[in-house]
Amino acid sequence: MTSEANTPVLRNCIRLPLAEDELLEVTAKAKDYAIMHGAAMRSKTAFSPDSLNFAPFVLVPSSFPRKEFEKAVALQPIINRLMHNVAHDEEFITTTLAETIKVDEFTANLFNIYRKVLAHGFTQAYSIGLLRSDYMAHVYEDCAIKQVEINTVASSFAGIATQLVPQQKFVLSELGHADKLKNMPQNNALAGLCDGMVKAWDIYARPNAVILFIIEDVSYNICDQRFHEFYIRETYPHIKVLRRTLSDVHREGKLGLNKELLLGQQEVAVIYFRAGYEPGHYHSQAEWDARYLMETSLAIKCPSIHYHLAGTKKVQQALAQPAVLERFINDPEEIKAVGKIFTGLYSLDDNEAGNASYEMALKTPEKFVLKPQREGGGNNVYGVDIPDALKRMSRVERSAWILMDLIHPPLTKGYMVRPGAEMPPQIVDMVSELGIFGVVIGDADHIVHNYQAGHMLRTKLSTANEGGVAAGLGALDSPYLIDSDDEEEQ
Ligand code: ADP
Ligand code: MG
């Protein structure tokens, strides 16, 4: 995605460029600050379990419209409730995914677990959702936020994002701009999500039961996960966190007399999935069996299988159709507010509407992004690449994908700092994606906890389609809130 030549540039937090000697000095400090405060990751190219690189970051916080940030924050409890209601609507999930699961094996495997669990009845009525709703400001609508996606599984970076606010405040202060700190909203994402897990642990009400993190075979984003684990132990010293892969659970896990999940002798109260959202995490049937075992257990899942399915791109597309929100939200004002954050999302199912979207994509591909039912980045097809991708698919295969209007975010200018990159960093054109975290806990009839829980900002080069932080084009950041009537500071 290359931004168009006339894309507006948001006013910067401070005047750039910095003098080279000042830039070198503050960047070196910021790198050390990041490593020392755990804004870090394992290296993929030179992996060692004994060392960390700082996570790519933007030196000075990127601007984001205050009004839109506040809107996203205020909407989160409504979105939490929406997703909770969607997750508990068997008919909606089943009909929405009906075509997709005919051709998408991964979603079909998840759906099969759902079906089996439904057939036997849910052992655990409660679910916990640790959600992250992602947005970009859209320049064609006065920078109004548009939802990129909603994550219901493994919503990451709450840990590191929490550390990044003090880091960027430190940098601003070093540069003599302490007066600007007030425009960086405080971020309690880590506490918000972890306290949510502990509320679920309280509902389970067994003092010796543990919280289980389901992890990948190798966790590159280790700090973000450890922040959660360490926060829980430090804040709630009586609660233990275990980390296990799906394969470990297959080997060690079993159900007790009351269907409690046991790992050896240890009973599991809450399962927090940081893996299990992509096909590569399931090496064989063993991992699927482990997932099923957990779903049938008494443990409170984050996410439960129905929450996981509610987070698919296909469900997001269905929700954006006119009149669908009315099924899940009662208040007309709320329906209006949520409706406004959706951009055009189109089904590619093999029917009249789907075939019309197909034709539209072939005709004006530059307006769209094509998305499969996958999470974790790097799976989408953009703009001019769409026709070839679509033509390679059969009519039925298309129903595994959805089409979405491209959002056009405003540009910001700044320094992106990456491990191993040349010093000093150069000023680059960037665009940002805001993530708002939410926590929702409840059963089919009641929501017992529902709150907004902090934020994260991910910023990428404006020339990049996607900004995976570990993948190389994105960096962690925090919002610097600007008002439209702020004085020009450039
Ligand atoms: P994933 O589940 O892989 O994270 P996303 O839907 O978040 O999938 O897409 C990945 C990235 O692609 C986003 O972080 C964003 O940078 C870009 N992207 C996705 N949808 C759009 C869109 N409609 N307009 C512009 N960029 C998009
Ligand atoms: Mg995403």
Short mmCIF file of N, CA and C and ligand atoms in Angstrom, two decimals, residues 132 134 148-149 151 433 458, ligand 2:
data_model
loop_
_atom_site.label_atom_id
_atom_site.label_comp_id
_atom_site.label_asym_id
_atom_site.label_seq_id
_atom_site.Cartn_x
_atom_site.Cartn_y
_atom_site.Cartn_z
N ARG A 132 -8.84 -6.90 21.59
CA ARG A 132 -8.19 -5.67 21.13
C ARG A 132 -8.83 -5.26 19.81
N ASP A 134 -8.74 -2.85 16.71
CA ASP A 134 -7.71 -2.07 16.02
C ASP A 134 -8.32 -1.08 15.05
N VAL A 148 -9.95 -1.81 11.80
CA VAL A 148 -9.18 -2.69 10.92
C VAL A 148 -9.60 -4.14 11.19
N GLU A 149 -9.67 -4.48 12.45
CA GLU A 149 -10.13 -5.81 12.85
C GLU A 149 -10.35 -5.82 14.35
N ASN A 151 -9.63 -8.41 17.57
CA ASN A 151 -8.93 -9.64 17.98
C ASN A 151 -9.60 -10.21 19.22
N GLU A 433 -1.58 2.46 13.67
CA GLU A 433 -2.79 1.68 13.94
C GLU A 433 -2.95 1.64 15.46
N ARG A 458 0.73 0.87 17.02
CA ARG A 458 1.74 0.23 16.17
C ARG A 458 1.89 1.10 14.94
MG MG B 2 -4.24 -7.27 13.01
#
